[in-house]
């Protein structure tokens, strides 16, 4: 290595941007690469989200319908095949309550839990949750378990 073959470390230099408005010889003079007239050529221009050049935007063209129920309750669904898998993996023995579900990351601590009826349950479990579907409750009791509504 000597003065004839020095070069900057990889990634330490960036290519400089084009120098605009620096005389006719540069090829980027006059309008400085912005073209003639129009909003895009003005300073301070920023395109609004969804703006379509004055045409009625899609968001306003499409009809609106329905409403949002402010009293809606959202439940985190947990299927009984998931509970059976936990028993098979020896993560739970005979009872599963809300705190256990939170610690196993099946639900968040502020969520409400609903047990759903997909799959089959072989283990007799004592399950505590906020809600149960009819098929889930039937499957838990058929396996010799107990469904406790919180």
JSON list of C-alpha atoms in Angstrom, two decimals:
[
{"chain": "A", "resi": 1, "resn": "UNK", "atom": "CA", "xyz": [0.00, 0.00, 0.00]},
{"chain": "A", "resi": 2, "resn": "UNK", "atom": "CA", "xyz": [1.26, 3.47, -0.89]},
{"chain": "A", "resi": 3, "resn": "UNK", "atom": "CA", "xyz": [-0.14, 6.87, -1.83]},
{"chain": "A", "resi": 4, "resn": "UNK", "atom": "CA", "xyz": [-0.98, 5.73, -5.35]},
{"chain": "A", "resi": 5, "resn": "UNK", "atom": "CA", "xyz": [-3.50, 3.06, -4.33]},
{"chain": "A", "resi": 6, "resn": "UNK", "atom": "CA", "xyz": [-5.27, 4.56, -1.27]},
{"chain": "A", "resi": 7, "resn": "UNK", "atom": "CA", "xyz": [-9.06, 4.46, -1.26]},
{"chain": "A", "resi": 8, "resn": "UNK", "atom": "CA", "xyz": [-11.71, 5.11, 1.41]},
{"chain": "A", "resi": 9, "resn": "UNK", "atom": "CA", "xyz": [-13.03, 2.24, 3.52]},
{"chain": "A", "resi": 10, "resn": "UNK", "atom": "CA", "xyz": [-16.04, 0.41, 2.08]},
{"chain": "A", "resi": 11, "resn": "UNK", "atom": "CA", "xyz": [-19.31, 2.17, 2.98]},
{"chain": "A", "resi": 12, "resn": "UNK", "atom": "CA", "xyz": [-17.63, 5.27, 4.39]},
{"chain": "A", "resi": 13, "resn": "UNK", "atom": "CA", "xyz": [-18.47, 7.52, 1.42]},
{"chain": "A", "resi": 14, "resn": "UNK", "atom": "CA", "xyz": [-21.75, 8.16, -0.38]},
{"chain": "A", "resi": 15, "resn": "UNK", "atom": "CA", "xyz": [-22.22, 9.44, -3.90]},
{"chain": "A", "resi": 16, "resn": "UNK", "atom": "CA", "xyz": [-23.05, 13.12, -3.72]},
{"chain": "A", "resi": 17, "resn": "UNK", "atom": "CA", "xyz": [-26.45, 14.18, -5.07]},
{"chain": "A", "resi": 18, "resn": "UNK", "atom": "CA", "xyz": [-26.77, 16.11, -8.33]},
{"chain": "A", "resi": 19, "resn": "UNK", "atom": "CA", "xyz": [-25.93, 19.81, -7.95]},
{"chain": "A", "resi": 20, "resn": "UNK", "atom": "CA", "xyz": [-29.01, 21.61, -9.19]},
{"chain": "A", "resi": 21, "resn": "UNK", "atom": "CA", "xyz": [-29.26, 25.17, -10.49]},
{"chain": "A", "resi": 22, "resn": "UNK", "atom": "CA", "xyz": [-25.51, 25.63, -11.03]},
{"chain": "A", "resi": 23, "resn": "UNK", "atom": "CA", "xyz": [-25.39, 27.00, -14.56]},
{"chain": "A", "resi": 24, "resn": "UNK", "atom": "CA", "xyz": [-26.44, 25.92, -18.06]},
{"chain": "A", "resi": 25, "resn": "UNK", "atom": "CA", "xyz": [-23.37, 23.72, -18.63]},
{"chain": "A", "resi": 26, "resn": "UNK", "atom": "CA", "xyz": [-24.37, 21.40, -15.76]},
{"chain": "A", "resi": 27, "resn": "UNK", "atom": "CA", "xyz": [-27.52, 20.20, -17.56]},
{"chain": "A", "resi": 28, "resn": "UNK", "atom": "CA", "xyz": [-29.50, 20.78, -14.36]},
{"chain": "A", "resi": 29, "resn": "UNK", "atom": "CA", "xyz": [-30.05, 24.52, -14.58]},
{"chain": "A", "resi": 30, "resn": "UNK", "atom": "CA", "xyz": [-33.16, 26.62, -15.17]},
{"chain": "A", "resi": 31, "resn": "UNK", "atom": "CA", "xyz": [-35.95, 24.51, -13.71]},
{"chain": "A", "resi": 32, "resn": "UNK", "atom": "CA", "xyz": [-33.44, 22.33, -11.78]},
{"chain": "A", "resi": 33, "resn": "UNK", "atom": "CA", "xyz": [-34.91, 19.04, -12.96]},
{"chain": "A", "resi": 34, "resn": "UNK", "atom": "CA", "xyz": [-38.48, 19.90, -11.87]},
{"chain": "A", "resi": 35, "resn": "UNK", "atom": "CA", "xyz": [-39.98, 20.56, -15.30]},
{"chain": "A", "resi": 36, "resn": "UNK", "atom": "CA", "xyz": [-42.28, 23.51, -16.07]},
{"chain": "A", "resi": 37, "resn": "UNK", "atom": "CA", "xyz": [-45.11, 24.80, -13.83]},
{"chain": "A", "resi": 38, "resn": "UNK", "atom": "CA", "xyz": [-47.52, 22.71, -11.80]},
{"chain": "A", "resi": 39, "resn": "UNK", "atom": "CA", "xyz": [-47.63, 21.90, -8.11]},
{"chain": "A", "resi": 40, "resn": "UNK", "atom": "CA", "xyz": [-44.57, 19.63, -8.25]},
{"chain": "A", "resi": 41, "resn": "UNK", "atom": "CA", "xyz": [-42.37, 22.46, -9.46]},
{"chain": "A", "resi": 42, "resn": "UNK", "atom": "CA", "xyz": [-43.22, 24.74, -6.50]},
{"chain": "A", "resi": 43, "resn": "UNK", "atom": "CA", "xyz": [-41.31, 24.89, -3.25]},
{"chain": "A", "resi": 44, "resn": "UNK", "atom": "CA", "xyz": [-43.05, 23.41, -0.22]},
{"chain": "A", "resi": 45, "resn": "UNK", "atom": "CA", "xyz": [-44.99, 20.89, -2.32]},
{"chain": "A", "resi": 46, "resn": "UNK", "atom": "CA", "xyz": [-45.96, 17.66, -0.62]},
{"chain": "A", "resi": 47, "resn": "UNK", "atom": "CA", "xyz": [-48.40, 15.20, -2.17]},
{"chain": "A", "resi": 48, "resn": "UNK", "atom": "CA", "xyz": [-51.30, 14.40, 0.15]},
{"chain": "A", "resi": 49, "resn": "UNK", "atom": "CA", "xyz": [-52.05, 10.73, 0.81]},
{"chain": "A", "resi": 50, "resn": "UNK", "atom": "CA", "xyz": [-54.81, 9.59, -1.56]},
{"chain": "A", "resi": 51, "resn": "UNK", "atom": "CA", "xyz": [-54.69, 12.78, -3.64]},
{"chain": "A", "resi": 52, "resn": "UNK", "atom": "CA", "xyz": [-55.54, 12.06, -7.28]},
{"chain": "A", "resi": 53, "resn": "UNK", "atom": "CA", "xyz": [-54.85, 15.40, -8.92]},
{"chain": "A", "resi": 54, "resn": "UNK", "atom": "CA", "xyz": [-58.29, 16.86, -8.26]},
{"chain": "A", "resi": 55, "resn": "UNK", "atom": "CA", "xyz": [-60.19, 13.77, -9.41]},
{"chain": "A", "resi": 56, "resn": "UNK", "atom": "CA", "xyz": [-62.59, 12.53, -6.71]},
{"chain": "A", "resi": 57, "resn": "UNK", "atom": "CA", "xyz": [-60.40, 10.19, -4.59]},
{"chain": "A", "resi": 58, "resn": "UNK", "atom": "CA", "xyz": [-61.24, 6.50, -4.30]},
{"chain": "A", "resi": 59, "resn": "UNK", "atom": "CA", "xyz": [-61.85, 6.87, -0.56]},
{"chain": "A", "resi": 60, "resn": "UNK", "atom": "CA", "xyz": [-64.67, 9.34, -1.28]},
{"chain": "A", "resi": 61, "resn": "UNK", "atom": "CA", "xyz": [-66.06, 7.58, -4.36]},
{"chain": "A", "resi": 62, "resn": "UNK", "atom": "CA", "xyz": [-66.75, 4.26, -2.64]},
{"chain": "A", "resi": 63, "resn": "UNK", "atom": "CA", "xyz": [-70.07, 4.09, -0.73]},
{"chain": "A", "resi": 64, "resn": "UNK", "atom": "CA", "xyz": [-69.88, 3.78, 3.04]},
{"chain": "A", "resi": 65, "resn": "UNK", "atom": "CA", "xyz": [-72.07, 1.40, 5.02]},
{"chain": "A", "resi": 66, "resn": "UNK", "atom": "CA", "xyz": [-72.43, -0.22, 8.42]},
{"chain": "A", "resi": 67, "resn": "UNK", "atom": "CA", "xyz": [-71.35, 1.07, 11.79]},
{"chain": "A", "resi": 68, "resn": "UNK", "atom": "CA", "xyz": [-69.00, 0.21, 14.64]},
{"chain": "A", "resi": 69, "resn": "UNK", "atom": "CA", "xyz": [-70.67, -1.05, 17.79]},
{"chain": "A", "resi": 70, "resn": "UNK", "atom": "CA", "xyz": [-69.01, 0.77, 20.69]},
{"chain": "A", "resi": 71, "resn": "UNK", "atom": "CA", "xyz": [-70.09, -1.97, 23.14]},
{"chain": "A", "resi": 72, "resn": "UNK", "atom": "CA", "xyz": [-68.49, -4.84, 21.18]},
{"chain": "A", "resi": 73, "resn": "UNK", "atom": "CA", "xyz": [-66.57, -7.38, 23.24]},
{"chain": "A", "resi": 74, "resn": "UNK", "atom": "CA", "xyz": [-63.56, -9.00, 21.55]},
{"chain": "A", "resi": 75, "resn": "UNK", "atom": "CA", "xyz": [-62.60, -12.49, 22.69]},
{"chain": "A", "resi": 76, "resn": "UNK", "atom": "CA", "xyz": [-59.32, -14.33, 22.13]},
{"chain": "A", "resi": 77, "resn": "UNK", "atom": "CA", "xyz": [-60.31, -17.75, 20.78]},
{"chain": "A", "resi": 78, "resn": "UNK", "atom": "CA", "xyz": [-58.55, -20.88, 22.00]},
{"chain": "A", "resi": 79, "resn": "UNK", "atom": "CA", "xyz": [-59.51, -24.25, 20.48]},
{"chain": "A", "resi": 80, "resn": "UNK", "atom": "CA", "xyz": [-59.71, -27.44, 22.51]},
{"chain": "A", "resi": 81, "resn": "UNK", "atom": "CA", "xyz": [-57.13, -29.13, 20.27]},
{"chain": "A", "resi": 82, "resn": "UNK", "atom": "CA", "xyz": [-54.68, -26.48, 21.50]},
{"chain": "A", "resi": 83, "resn": "UNK", "atom": "CA", "xyz": [-55.51, -27.48, 25.10]},
{"chain": "A", "resi": 84, "resn": "UNK", "atom": "CA", "xyz": [-54.99, -31.16, 24.22]},
{"chain": "A", "resi": 85, "resn": "UNK", "atom": "CA", "xyz": [-51.59, -30.33, 22.69]},
{"chain": "A", "resi": 86, "resn": "UNK", "atom": "CA", "xyz": [-50.57, -28.57, 25.94]},
{"chain": "A", "resi": 87, "resn": "UNK", "atom": "CA", "xyz": [-51.55, -31.71, 27.89]},
{"chain": "A", "resi": 88, "resn": "UNK", "atom": "CA", "xyz": [-49.54, -33.89, 25.47]},
{"chain": "A", "resi": 89, "resn": "UNK", "atom": "CA", "xyz": [-46.51, -31.59, 25.86]},
{"chain": "A", "resi": 90, "resn": "UNK", "atom": "CA", "xyz": [-46.95, -31.81, 29.66]},
{"chain": "A", "resi": 91, "resn": "UNK", "atom": "CA", "xyz": [-47.31, -28.03, 30.01]},
{"chain": "A", "resi": 92, "resn": "UNK", "atom": "CA", "xyz": [-50.58, -28.42, 31.92]},
{"chain": "A", "resi": 93, "resn": "UNK", "atom": "CA", "xyz": [-51.86, -31.29, 34.08]},
{"chain": "A", "resi": 94, "resn": "UNK", "atom": "CA", "xyz": [-55.50, -31.17, 35.12]},
{"chain": "A", "resi": 95, "resn": "UNK", "atom": "CA", "xyz": [-56.50, -27.50, 35.38]},
{"chain": "A", "resi": 96, "resn": "UNK", "atom": "CA", "xyz": [-56.05, -24.50, 33.13]},
{"chain": "A", "resi": 97, "resn": "UNK", "atom": "CA", "xyz": [-57.12, -21.05, 34.28]},
{"chain": "A", "resi": 98, "resn": "UNK", "atom": "CA", "xyz": [-56.72, -17.54, 32.87]},
{"chain": "A", "resi": 99, "resn": "UNK", "atom": "CA", "xyz": [-53.33, -16.92, 34.52]},
{"chain": "A", "resi": 100, "resn": "UNK", "atom": "CA", "xyz": [-51.95, -20.14, 33.03]},
{"chain": "A", "resi": 101, "resn": "UNK", "atom": "CA", "xyz": [-53.19, -19.10, 29.57]},
{"chain": "A", "resi": 102, "resn": "UNK", "atom": "CA", "xyz": [-51.47, -15.73, 29.92]},
{"chain": "A", "resi": 103, "resn": "UNK", "atom": "CA", "xyz": [-48.21, -17.33, 31.07]},
{"chain": "A", "resi": 104, "resn": "UNK", "atom": "CA", "xyz": [-48.35, -19.78, 28.11]},
{"chain": "A", "resi": 105, "resn": "UNK", "atom": "CA", "xyz": [-48.98, -16.76, 25.82]},
{"chain": "A", "resi": 106, "resn": "UNK", "atom": "CA", "xyz": [-52.33, -18.08, 24.57]},
{"chain": "A", "resi": 107, "resn": "UNK", "atom": "CA", "xyz": [-53.89, -14.74, 25.56]},
{"chain": "A", "resi": 108, "resn": "UNK", "atom": "CA", "xyz": [-52.90, -11.29, 26.74]},
{"chain": "A", "resi": 109, "resn": "UNK", "atom": "CA", "xyz": [-53.60, -10.27, 30.34]},
{"chain": "A", "resi": 110, "resn": "UNK", "atom": "CA", "xyz": [-56.17, -7.66, 29.25]},
{"chain": "A", "resi": 111, "resn": "UNK", "atom": "CA", "xyz": [-57.98, -9.98, 26.79]},
{"chain": "A", "resi": 112, "resn": "UNK", "atom": "CA", "xyz": [-61.07, -12.09, 27.39]},
{"chain": "A", "resi": 113, "resn": "UNK", "atom": "CA", "xyz": [-60.84, -15.77, 26.46]},
{"chain": "A", "resi": 114, "resn": "UNK", "atom": "CA", "xyz": [-63.39, -17.91, 24.61]},
{"chain": "A", "resi": 115, "resn": "UNK", "atom": "CA", "xyz": [-62.88, -21.65, 24.34]},
{"chain": "A", "resi": 116, "resn": "UNK", "atom": "CA", "xyz": [-63.79, -22.92, 20.85]},
{"chain": "A", "resi": 117, "resn": "UNK", "atom": "CA", "xyz": [-64.73, -26.47, 19.82]},
{"chain": "A", "resi": 118, "resn": "UNK", "atom": "CA", "xyz": [-62.26, -27.43, 17.06]},
{"chain": "A", "resi": 119, "resn": "UNK", "atom": "CA", "xyz": [-60.48, -30.75, 17.52]},
{"chain": "A", "resi": 120, "resn": "UNK", "atom": "CA", "xyz": [-60.98, -33.34, 20.25]},
{"chain": "A", "resi": 121, "resn": "UNK", "atom": "CA", "xyz": [-60.10, -33.42, 23.91]},
{"chain": "A", "resi": 122, "resn": "UNK", "atom": "CA", "xyz": [-59.04, -36.68, 25.59]},
{"chain": "A", "resi": 123, "resn": "UNK", "atom": "CA", "xyz": [-57.85, -35.33, 28.94]},
{"chain": "A", "resi": 124, "resn": "UNK", "atom": "CA", "xyz": [-60.31, -34.46, 31.72]},
{"chain": "A", "resi": 125, "resn": "UNK", "atom": "CA", "xyz": [-59.50, -30.78, 32.27]},
{"chain": "A", "resi": 126, "resn": "UNK", "atom": "CA", "xyz": [-60.92, -28.18, 34.61]},
{"chain": "A", "resi": 127, "resn": "UNK", "atom": "CA", "xyz": [-61.05, -25.15, 32.27]},
{"chain": "A", "resi": 128, "resn": "UNK", "atom": "CA", "xyz": [-61.71, -21.58, 33.43]},
{"chain": "A", "resi": 129, "resn": "UNK", "atom": "CA", "xyz": [-62.51, -18.98, 30.75]},
{"chain": "A", "resi": 130, "resn": "UNK", "atom": "CA", "xyz": [-64.79, -16.02, 30.04]},
{"chain": "A", "resi": 131, "resn": "UNK", "atom": "CA", "xyz": [-66.92, -17.87, 27.48]},
{"chain": "A", "resi": 132, "resn": "UNK", "atom": "CA", "xyz": [-67.37, -21.31, 25.93]},
{"chain": "A", "resi": 133, "resn": "UNK", "atom": "CA", "xyz": [-69.02, -22.38, 22.69]},
{"chain": "A", "resi": 134, "resn": "UNK", "atom": "CA", "xyz": [-71.66, -25.09, 23.12]},
{"chain": "A", "resi": 135, "resn": "UNK", "atom": "CA", "xyz": [-69.52, -27.67, 21.30]},
{"chain": "A", "resi": 136, "resn": "UNK", "atom": "CA", "xyz": [-66.45, -26.87, 23.42]},
{"chain": "A", "resi": 137, "resn": "UNK", "atom": "CA", "xyz": [-68.39, -27.13, 26.68]},
{"chain": "A", "resi": 138, "resn": "UNK", "atom": "CA", "xyz": [-69.87, -30.45, 25.53]},
{"chain": "A", "resi": 139, "resn": "UNK", "atom": "CA", "xyz": [-66.42, -31.81, 24.55]},
{"chain": "A", "resi": 140, "resn": "UNK", "atom": "CA", "xyz": [-64.83, -30.79, 27.87]},
{"chain": "A", "resi": 141, "resn": "UNK", "atom": "CA", "xyz": [-67.64, -32.40, 29.92]},
{"chain": "A", "resi": 142, "resn": "UNK", "atom": "CA", "xyz": [-67.62, -35.53, 27.70]},
{"chain": "A", "resi": 143, "resn": "UNK", "atom": "CA", "xyz": [-63.90, -35.98, 28.46]},
{"chain": "A", "resi": 144, "resn": "UNK", "atom": "CA", "xyz": [-64.69, -35.85, 32.17]},
{"chain": "A", "resi": 145, "resn": "UNK", "atom": "CA", "xyz": [-63.65, -32.25, 32.71]},
{"chain": "A", "resi": 146, "resn": "UNK", "atom": "CA", "xyz": [-65.37, -29.12, 33.96]},
{"chain": "A", "resi": 147, "resn": "UNK", "atom": "CA", "xyz": [-66.06, -25.79, 32.19]},
{"chain": "A", "resi": 148, "resn": "UNK", "atom": "CA", "xyz": [-66.04, -22.83, 34.59]},
{"chain": "A", "resi": 149, "resn": "UNK", "atom": "CA", "xyz": [-67.25, -19.46, 33.29]},
{"chain": "A", "resi": 150, "resn": "UNK", "atom": "CA", "xyz": [-65.40, -16.51, 34.82]}
]
